[in-house]
JSON list of C-alpha atoms in Angstrom, two decimals:
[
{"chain": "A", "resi": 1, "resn": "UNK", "atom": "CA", "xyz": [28.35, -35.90, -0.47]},
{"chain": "A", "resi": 2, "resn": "UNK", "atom": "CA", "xyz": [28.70, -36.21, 3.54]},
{"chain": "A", "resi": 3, "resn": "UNK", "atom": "CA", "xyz": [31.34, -33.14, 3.59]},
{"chain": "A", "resi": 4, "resn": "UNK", "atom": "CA", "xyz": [28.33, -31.30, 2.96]},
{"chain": "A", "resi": 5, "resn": "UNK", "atom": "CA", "xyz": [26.31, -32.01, 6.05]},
{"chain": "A", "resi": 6, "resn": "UNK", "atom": "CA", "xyz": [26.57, -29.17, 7.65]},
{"chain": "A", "resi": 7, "resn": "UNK", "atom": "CA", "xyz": [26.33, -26.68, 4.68]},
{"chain": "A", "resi": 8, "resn": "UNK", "atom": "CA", "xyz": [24.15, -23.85, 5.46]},
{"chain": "A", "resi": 9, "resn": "UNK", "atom": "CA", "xyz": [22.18, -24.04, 2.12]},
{"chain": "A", "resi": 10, "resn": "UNK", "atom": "CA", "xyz": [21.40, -27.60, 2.94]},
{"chain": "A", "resi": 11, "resn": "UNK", "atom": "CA", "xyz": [20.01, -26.50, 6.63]},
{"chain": "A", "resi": 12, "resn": "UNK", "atom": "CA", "xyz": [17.80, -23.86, 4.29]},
{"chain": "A", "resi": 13, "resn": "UNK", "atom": "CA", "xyz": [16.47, -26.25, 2.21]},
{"chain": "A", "resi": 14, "resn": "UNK", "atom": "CA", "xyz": [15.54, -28.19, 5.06]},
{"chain": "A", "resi": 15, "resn": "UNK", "atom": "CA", "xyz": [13.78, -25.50, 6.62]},
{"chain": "A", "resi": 16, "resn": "UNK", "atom": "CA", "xyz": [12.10, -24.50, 3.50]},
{"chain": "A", "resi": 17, "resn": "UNK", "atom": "CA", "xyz": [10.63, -28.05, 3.16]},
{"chain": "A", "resi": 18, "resn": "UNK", "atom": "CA", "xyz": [9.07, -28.04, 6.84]},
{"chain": "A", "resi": 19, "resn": "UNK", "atom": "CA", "xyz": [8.19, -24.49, 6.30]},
{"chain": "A", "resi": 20, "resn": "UNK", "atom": "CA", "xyz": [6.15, -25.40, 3.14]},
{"chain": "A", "resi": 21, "resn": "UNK", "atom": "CA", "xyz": [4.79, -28.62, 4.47]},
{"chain": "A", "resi": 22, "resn": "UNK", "atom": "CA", "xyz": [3.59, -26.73, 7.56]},
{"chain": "A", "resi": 23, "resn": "UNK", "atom": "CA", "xyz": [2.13, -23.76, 5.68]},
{"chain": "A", "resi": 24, "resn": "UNK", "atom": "CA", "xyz": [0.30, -25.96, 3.17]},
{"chain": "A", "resi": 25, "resn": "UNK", "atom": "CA", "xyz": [-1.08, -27.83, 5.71]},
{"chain": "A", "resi": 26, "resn": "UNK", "atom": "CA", "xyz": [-1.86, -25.36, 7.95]},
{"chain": "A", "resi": 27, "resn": "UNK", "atom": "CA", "xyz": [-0.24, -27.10, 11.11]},
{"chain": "A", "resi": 28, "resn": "UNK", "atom": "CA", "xyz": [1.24, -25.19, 14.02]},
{"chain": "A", "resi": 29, "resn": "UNK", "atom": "CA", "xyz": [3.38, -27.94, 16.03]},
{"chain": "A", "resi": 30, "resn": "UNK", "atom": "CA", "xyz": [6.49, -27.41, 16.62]},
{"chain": "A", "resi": 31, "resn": "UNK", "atom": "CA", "xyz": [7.34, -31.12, 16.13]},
{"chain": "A", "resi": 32, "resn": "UNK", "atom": "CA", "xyz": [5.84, -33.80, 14.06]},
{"chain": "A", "resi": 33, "resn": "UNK", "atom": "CA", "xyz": [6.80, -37.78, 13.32]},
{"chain": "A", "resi": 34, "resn": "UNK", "atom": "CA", "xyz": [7.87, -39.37, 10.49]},
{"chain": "A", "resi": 35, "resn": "UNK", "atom": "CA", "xyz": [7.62, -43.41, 9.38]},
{"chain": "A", "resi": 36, "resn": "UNK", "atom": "CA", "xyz": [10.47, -44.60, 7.13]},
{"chain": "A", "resi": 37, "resn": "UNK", "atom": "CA", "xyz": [9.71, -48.26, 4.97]},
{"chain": "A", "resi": 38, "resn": "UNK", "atom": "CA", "xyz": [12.59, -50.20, 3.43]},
{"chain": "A", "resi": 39, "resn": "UNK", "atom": "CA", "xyz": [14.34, -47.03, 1.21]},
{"chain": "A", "resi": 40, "resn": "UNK", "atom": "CA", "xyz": [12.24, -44.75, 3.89]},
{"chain": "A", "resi": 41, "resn": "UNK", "atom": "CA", "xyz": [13.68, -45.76, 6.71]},
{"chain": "A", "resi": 42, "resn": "UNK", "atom": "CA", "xyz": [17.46, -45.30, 5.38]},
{"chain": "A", "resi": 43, "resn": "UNK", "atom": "CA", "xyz": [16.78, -41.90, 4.56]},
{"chain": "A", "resi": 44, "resn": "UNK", "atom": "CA", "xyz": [14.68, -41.33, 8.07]},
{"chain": "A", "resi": 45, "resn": "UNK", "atom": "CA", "xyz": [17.82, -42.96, 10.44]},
{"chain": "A", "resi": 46, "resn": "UNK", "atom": "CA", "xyz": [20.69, -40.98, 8.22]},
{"chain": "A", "resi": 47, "resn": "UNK", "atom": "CA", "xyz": [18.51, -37.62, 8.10]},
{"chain": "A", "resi": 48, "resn": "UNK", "atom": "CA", "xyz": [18.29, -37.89, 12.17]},
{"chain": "A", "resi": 49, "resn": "UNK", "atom": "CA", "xyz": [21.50, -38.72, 12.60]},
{"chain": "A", "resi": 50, "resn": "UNK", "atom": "CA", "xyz": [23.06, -35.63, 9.46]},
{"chain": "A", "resi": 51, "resn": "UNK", "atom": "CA", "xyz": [20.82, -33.10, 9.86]},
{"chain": "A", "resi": 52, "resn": "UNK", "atom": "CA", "xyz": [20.20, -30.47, 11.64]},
{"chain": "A", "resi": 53, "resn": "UNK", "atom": "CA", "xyz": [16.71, -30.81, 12.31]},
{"chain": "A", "resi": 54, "resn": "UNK", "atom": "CA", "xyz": [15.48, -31.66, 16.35]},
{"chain": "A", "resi": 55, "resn": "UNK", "atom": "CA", "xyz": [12.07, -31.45, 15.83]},
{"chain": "A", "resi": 56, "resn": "UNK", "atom": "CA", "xyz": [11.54, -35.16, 15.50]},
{"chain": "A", "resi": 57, "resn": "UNK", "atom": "CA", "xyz": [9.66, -36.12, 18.53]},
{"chain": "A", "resi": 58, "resn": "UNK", "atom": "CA", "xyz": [8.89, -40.02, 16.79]},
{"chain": "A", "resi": 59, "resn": "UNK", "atom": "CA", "xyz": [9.92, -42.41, 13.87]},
{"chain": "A", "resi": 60, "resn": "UNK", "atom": "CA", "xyz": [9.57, -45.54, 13.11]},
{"chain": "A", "resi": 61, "resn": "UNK", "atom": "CA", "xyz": [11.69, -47.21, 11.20]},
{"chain": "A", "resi": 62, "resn": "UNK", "atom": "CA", "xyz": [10.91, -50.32, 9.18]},
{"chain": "A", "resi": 63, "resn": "UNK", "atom": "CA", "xyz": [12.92, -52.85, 7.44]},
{"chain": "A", "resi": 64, "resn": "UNK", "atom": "CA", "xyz": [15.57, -51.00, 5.62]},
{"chain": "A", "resi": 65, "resn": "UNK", "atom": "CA", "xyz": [17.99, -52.82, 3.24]},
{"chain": "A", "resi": 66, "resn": "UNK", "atom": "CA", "xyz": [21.14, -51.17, 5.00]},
{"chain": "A", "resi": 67, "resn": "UNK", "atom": "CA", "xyz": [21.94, -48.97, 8.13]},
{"chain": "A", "resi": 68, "resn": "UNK", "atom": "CA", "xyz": [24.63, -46.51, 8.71]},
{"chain": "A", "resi": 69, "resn": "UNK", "atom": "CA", "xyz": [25.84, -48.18, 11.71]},
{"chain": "A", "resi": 70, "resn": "UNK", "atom": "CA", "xyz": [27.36, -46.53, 14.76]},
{"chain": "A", "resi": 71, "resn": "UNK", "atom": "CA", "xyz": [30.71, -47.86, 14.79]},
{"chain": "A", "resi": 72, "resn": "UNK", "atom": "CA", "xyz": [33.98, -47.10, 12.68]},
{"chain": "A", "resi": 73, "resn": "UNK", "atom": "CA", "xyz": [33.05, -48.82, 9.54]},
{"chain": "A", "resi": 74, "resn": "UNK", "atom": "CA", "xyz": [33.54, -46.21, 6.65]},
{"chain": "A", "resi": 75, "resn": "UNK", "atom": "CA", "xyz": [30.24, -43.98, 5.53]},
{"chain": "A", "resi": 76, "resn": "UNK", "atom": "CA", "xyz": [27.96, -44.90, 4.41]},
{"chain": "A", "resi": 77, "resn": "UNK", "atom": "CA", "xyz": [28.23, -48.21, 6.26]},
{"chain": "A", "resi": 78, "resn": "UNK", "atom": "CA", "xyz": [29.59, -46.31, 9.31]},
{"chain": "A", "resi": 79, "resn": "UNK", "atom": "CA", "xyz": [30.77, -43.12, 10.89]},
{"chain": "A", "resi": 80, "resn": "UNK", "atom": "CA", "xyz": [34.22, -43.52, 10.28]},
{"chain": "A", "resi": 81, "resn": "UNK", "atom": "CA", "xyz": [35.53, -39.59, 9.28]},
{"chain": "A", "resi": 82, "resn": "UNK", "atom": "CA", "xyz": [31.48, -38.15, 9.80]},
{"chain": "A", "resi": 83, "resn": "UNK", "atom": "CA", "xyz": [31.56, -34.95, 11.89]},
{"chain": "A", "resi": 84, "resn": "UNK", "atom": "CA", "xyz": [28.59, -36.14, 14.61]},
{"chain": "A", "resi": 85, "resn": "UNK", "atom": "CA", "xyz": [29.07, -34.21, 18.19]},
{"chain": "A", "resi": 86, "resn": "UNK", "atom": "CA", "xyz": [27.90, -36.75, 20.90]},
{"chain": "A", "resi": 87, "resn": "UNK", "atom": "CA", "xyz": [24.64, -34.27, 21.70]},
{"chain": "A", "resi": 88, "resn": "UNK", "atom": "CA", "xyz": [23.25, -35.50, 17.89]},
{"chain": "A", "resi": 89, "resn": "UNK", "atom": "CA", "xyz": [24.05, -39.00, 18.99]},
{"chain": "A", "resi": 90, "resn": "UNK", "atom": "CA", "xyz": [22.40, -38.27, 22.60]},
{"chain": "A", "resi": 91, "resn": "UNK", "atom": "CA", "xyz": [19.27, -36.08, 20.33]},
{"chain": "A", "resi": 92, "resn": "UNK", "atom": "CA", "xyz": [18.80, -39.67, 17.99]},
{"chain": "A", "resi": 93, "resn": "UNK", "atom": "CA", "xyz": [18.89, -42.15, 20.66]},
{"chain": "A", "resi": 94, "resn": "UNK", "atom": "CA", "xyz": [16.61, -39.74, 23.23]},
{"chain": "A", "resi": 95, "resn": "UNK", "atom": "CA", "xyz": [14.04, -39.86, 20.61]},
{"chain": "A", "resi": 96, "resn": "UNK", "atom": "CA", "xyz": [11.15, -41.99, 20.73]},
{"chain": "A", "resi": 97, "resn": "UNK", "atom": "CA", "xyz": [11.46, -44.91, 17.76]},
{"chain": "A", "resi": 98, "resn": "UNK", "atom": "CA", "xyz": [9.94, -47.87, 17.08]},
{"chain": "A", "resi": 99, "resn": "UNK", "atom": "CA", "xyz": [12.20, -49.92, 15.40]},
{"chain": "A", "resi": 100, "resn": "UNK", "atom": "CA", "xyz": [10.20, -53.05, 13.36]},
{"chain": "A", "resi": 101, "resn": "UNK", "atom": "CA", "xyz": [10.98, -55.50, 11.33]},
{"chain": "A", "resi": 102, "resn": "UNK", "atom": "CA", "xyz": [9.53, -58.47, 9.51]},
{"chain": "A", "resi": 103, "resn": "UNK", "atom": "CA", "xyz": [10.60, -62.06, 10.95]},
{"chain": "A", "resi": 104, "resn": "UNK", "atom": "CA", "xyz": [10.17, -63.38, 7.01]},
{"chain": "A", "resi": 105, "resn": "UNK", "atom": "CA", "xyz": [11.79, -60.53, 5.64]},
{"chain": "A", "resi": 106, "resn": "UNK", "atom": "CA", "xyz": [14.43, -62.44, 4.89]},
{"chain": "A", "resi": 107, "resn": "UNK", "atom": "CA", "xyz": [15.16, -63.01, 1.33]},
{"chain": "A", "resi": 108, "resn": "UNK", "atom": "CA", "xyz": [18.88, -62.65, 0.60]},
{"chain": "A", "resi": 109, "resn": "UNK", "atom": "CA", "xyz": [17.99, -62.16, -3.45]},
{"chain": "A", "resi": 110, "resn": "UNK", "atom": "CA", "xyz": [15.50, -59.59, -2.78]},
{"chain": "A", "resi": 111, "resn": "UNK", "atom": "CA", "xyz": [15.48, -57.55, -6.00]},
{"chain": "A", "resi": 112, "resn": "UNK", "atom": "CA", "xyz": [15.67, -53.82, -3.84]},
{"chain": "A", "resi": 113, "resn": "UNK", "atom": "CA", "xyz": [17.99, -55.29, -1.55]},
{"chain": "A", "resi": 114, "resn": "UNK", "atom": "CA", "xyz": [21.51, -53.91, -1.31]},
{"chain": "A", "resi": 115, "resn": "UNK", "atom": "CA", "xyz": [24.29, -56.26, -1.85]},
{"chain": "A", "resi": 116, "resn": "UNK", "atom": "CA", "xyz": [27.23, -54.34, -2.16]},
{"chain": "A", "resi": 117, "resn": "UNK", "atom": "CA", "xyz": [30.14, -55.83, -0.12]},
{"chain": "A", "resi": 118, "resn": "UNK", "atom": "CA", "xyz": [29.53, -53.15, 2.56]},
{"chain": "A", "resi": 119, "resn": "UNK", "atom": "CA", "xyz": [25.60, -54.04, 2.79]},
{"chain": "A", "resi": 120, "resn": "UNK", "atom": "CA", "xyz": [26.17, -57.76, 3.26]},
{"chain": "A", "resi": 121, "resn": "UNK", "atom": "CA", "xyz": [28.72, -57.31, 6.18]},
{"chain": "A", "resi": 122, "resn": "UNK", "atom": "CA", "xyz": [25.80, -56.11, 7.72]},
{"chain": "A", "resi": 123, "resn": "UNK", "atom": "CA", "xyz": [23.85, -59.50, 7.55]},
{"chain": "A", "resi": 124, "resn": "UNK", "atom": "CA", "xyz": [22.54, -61.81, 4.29]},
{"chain": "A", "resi": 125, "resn": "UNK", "atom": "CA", "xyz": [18.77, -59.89, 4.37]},
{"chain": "A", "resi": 126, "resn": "UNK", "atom": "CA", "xyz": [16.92, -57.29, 5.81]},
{"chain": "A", "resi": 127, "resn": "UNK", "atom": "CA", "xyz": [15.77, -59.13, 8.41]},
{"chain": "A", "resi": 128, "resn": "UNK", "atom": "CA", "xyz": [19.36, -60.12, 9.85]},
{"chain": "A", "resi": 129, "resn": "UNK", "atom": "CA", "xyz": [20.90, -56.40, 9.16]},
{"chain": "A", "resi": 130, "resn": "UNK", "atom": "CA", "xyz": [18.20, -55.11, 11.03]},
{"chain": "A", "resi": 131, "resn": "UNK", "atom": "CA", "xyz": [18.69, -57.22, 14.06]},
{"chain": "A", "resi": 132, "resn": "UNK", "atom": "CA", "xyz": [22.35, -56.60, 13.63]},
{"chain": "A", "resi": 133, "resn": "UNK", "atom": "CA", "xyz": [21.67, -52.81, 13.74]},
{"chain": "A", "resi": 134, "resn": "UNK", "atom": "CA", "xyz": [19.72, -52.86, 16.70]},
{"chain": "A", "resi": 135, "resn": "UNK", "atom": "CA", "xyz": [22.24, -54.63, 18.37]},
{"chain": "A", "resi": 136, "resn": "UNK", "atom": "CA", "xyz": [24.48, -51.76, 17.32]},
{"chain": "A", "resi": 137, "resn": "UNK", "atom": "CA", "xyz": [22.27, -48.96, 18.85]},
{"chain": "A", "resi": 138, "resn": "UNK", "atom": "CA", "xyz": [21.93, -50.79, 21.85]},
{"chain": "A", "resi": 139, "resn": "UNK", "atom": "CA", "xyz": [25.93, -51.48, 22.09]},
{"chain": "A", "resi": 140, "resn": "UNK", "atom": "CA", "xyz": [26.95, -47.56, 21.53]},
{"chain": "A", "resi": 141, "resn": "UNK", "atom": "CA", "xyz": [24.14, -46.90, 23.78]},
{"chain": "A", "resi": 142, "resn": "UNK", "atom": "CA", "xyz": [25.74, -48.79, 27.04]},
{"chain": "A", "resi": 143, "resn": "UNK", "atom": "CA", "xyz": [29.31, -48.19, 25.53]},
{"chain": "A", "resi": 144, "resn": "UNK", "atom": "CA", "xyz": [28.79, -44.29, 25.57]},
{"chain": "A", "resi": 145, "resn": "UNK", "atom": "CA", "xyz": [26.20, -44.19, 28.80]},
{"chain": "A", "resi": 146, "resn": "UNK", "atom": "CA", "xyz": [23.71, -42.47, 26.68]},
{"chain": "A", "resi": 147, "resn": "UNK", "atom": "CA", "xyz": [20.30, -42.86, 27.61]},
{"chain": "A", "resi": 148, "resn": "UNK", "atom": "CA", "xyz": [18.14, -45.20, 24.66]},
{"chain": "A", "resi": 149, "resn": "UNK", "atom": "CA", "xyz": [14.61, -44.59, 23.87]},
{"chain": "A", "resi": 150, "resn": "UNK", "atom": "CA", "xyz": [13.90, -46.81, 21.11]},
{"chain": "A", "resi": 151, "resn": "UNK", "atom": "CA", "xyz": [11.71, -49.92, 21.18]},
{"chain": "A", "resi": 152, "resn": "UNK", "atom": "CA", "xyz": [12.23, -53.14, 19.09]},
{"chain": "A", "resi": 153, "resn": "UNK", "atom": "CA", "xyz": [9.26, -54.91, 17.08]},
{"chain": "A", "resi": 154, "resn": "UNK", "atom": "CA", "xyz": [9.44, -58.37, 15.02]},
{"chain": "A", "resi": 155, "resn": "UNK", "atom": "CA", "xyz": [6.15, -58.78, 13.54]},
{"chain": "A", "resi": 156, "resn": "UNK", "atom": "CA", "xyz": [5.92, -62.42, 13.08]},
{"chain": "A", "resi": 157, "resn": "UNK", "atom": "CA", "xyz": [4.73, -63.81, 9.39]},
{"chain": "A", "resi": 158, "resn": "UNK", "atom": "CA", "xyz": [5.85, -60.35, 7.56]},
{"chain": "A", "resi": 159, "resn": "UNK", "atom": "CA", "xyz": [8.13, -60.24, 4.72]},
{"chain": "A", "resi": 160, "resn": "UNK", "atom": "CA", "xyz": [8.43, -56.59, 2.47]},
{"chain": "A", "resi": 161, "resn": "UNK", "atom": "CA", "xyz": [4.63, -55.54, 3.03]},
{"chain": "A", "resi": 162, "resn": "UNK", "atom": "CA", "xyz": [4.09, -51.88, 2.95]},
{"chain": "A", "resi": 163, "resn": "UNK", "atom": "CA", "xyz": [0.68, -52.44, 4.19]},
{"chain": "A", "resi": 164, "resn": "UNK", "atom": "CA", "xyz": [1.72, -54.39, 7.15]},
{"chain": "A", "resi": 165, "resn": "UNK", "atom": "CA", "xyz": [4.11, -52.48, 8.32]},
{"chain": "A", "resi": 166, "resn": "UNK", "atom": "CA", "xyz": [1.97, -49.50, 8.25]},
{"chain": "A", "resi": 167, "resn": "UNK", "atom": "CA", "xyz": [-0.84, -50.75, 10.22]},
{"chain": "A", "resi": 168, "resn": "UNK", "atom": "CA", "xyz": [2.21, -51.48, 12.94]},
{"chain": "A", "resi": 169, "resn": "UNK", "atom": "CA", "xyz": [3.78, -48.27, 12.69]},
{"chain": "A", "resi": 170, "resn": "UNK", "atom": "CA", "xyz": [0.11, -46.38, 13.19]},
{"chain": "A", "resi": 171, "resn": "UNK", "atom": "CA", "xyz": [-0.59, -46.98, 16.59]},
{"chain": "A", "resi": 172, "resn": "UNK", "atom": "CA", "xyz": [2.72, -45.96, 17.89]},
{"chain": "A", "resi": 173, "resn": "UNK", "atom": "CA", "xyz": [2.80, -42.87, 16.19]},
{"chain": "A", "resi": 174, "resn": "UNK", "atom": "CA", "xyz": [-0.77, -41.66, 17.28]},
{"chain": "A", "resi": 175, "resn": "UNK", "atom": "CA", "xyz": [-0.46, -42.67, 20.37]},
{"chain": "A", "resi": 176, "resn": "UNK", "atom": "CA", "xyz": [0.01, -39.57, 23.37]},
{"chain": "A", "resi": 177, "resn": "UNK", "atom": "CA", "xyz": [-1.65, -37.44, 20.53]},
{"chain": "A", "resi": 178, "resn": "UNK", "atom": "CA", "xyz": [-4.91, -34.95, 21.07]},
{"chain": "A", "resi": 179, "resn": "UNK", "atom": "CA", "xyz": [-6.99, -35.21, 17.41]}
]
């Protein structure tokens, strides 16, 4: 339910799940990155944009079958009534994103995709919807004067391949990092 975004037992159980992730795996940054694939990458771009959390440094997101766009189309299709102060929509476009999709990723009869009324205003396929979101970010970006840190990838050939769109998303996220 989005009226509870901001619940403080919902910022807990955020917490709790970095706290456990970093305890079990013994890591001490401060930050980490995340990669989000089809369903992934809706729940990565709405968990930037609802939570609480600012320790995302990178994400990529890949090929999701529908955004929550930043415009006034009603939630979950857009922000229309969603309590967002402009610093979370300065913290999620300041962070560093690769956005990538698959050029053949375009099957409107996918059997995961979404094609509720809402979804398809968004474009006929994942491919489309993603380009169309993109657009979006880059629209509020100038519109707003807020700085915009993400970078745009069509991988040519691709349609919904985990495996492919991992070995993309790799490189970007390792790269700047000491191991």
């Amino acid at each position: 339910d989005h009226r509870d975004l901001h619940n403080p037992l919902r910022r807990q159980r955020q917490m709790c799940i970095r706290d456990s992730f970093k305890s079990r795996y013994n890591l001490s940054s401060s930050s980490y990155s995340v990669f989000g694939f089809s369903a992934g990458s809706q729940f990565t771009h709405r968990y930037m944009l609802f939570s609480d959390d600012k320790q995302i440094d990178k994400a990529v997101l890949g090929s999701a079958g529908w955004y929550t766009f930043l415009n006034n189309e009603p939630f979950p299709y857009g922000m229309r009534n969603m309590p967002i102060e402009r610093d979370r929509y300065e913290w999620f476009l300041s962070r560093q994103v690769l956005f990538i999709l698959g050029a053949k990723d375009n099957d409107p009869n996918h059997e995961s995709l979404n094609n509720s009324r809402g979804a398809r205003k968004q474009g006929a396929n994942r491919f489309d919807r993603g380009t169309s979101y993109f657009e979006n970010i880059i629209s509020f970006s100038e519109k707003n004067k807020i700085p915009l840190r993400w970078r745009y990838k069509v991988i040519s050939n691709l349609d919904h391949n985990t495996t492919i769109m991992s070995q993309n998303a790799i490189p970007f996220l390792l790269e700047g990092l000491d191991y």
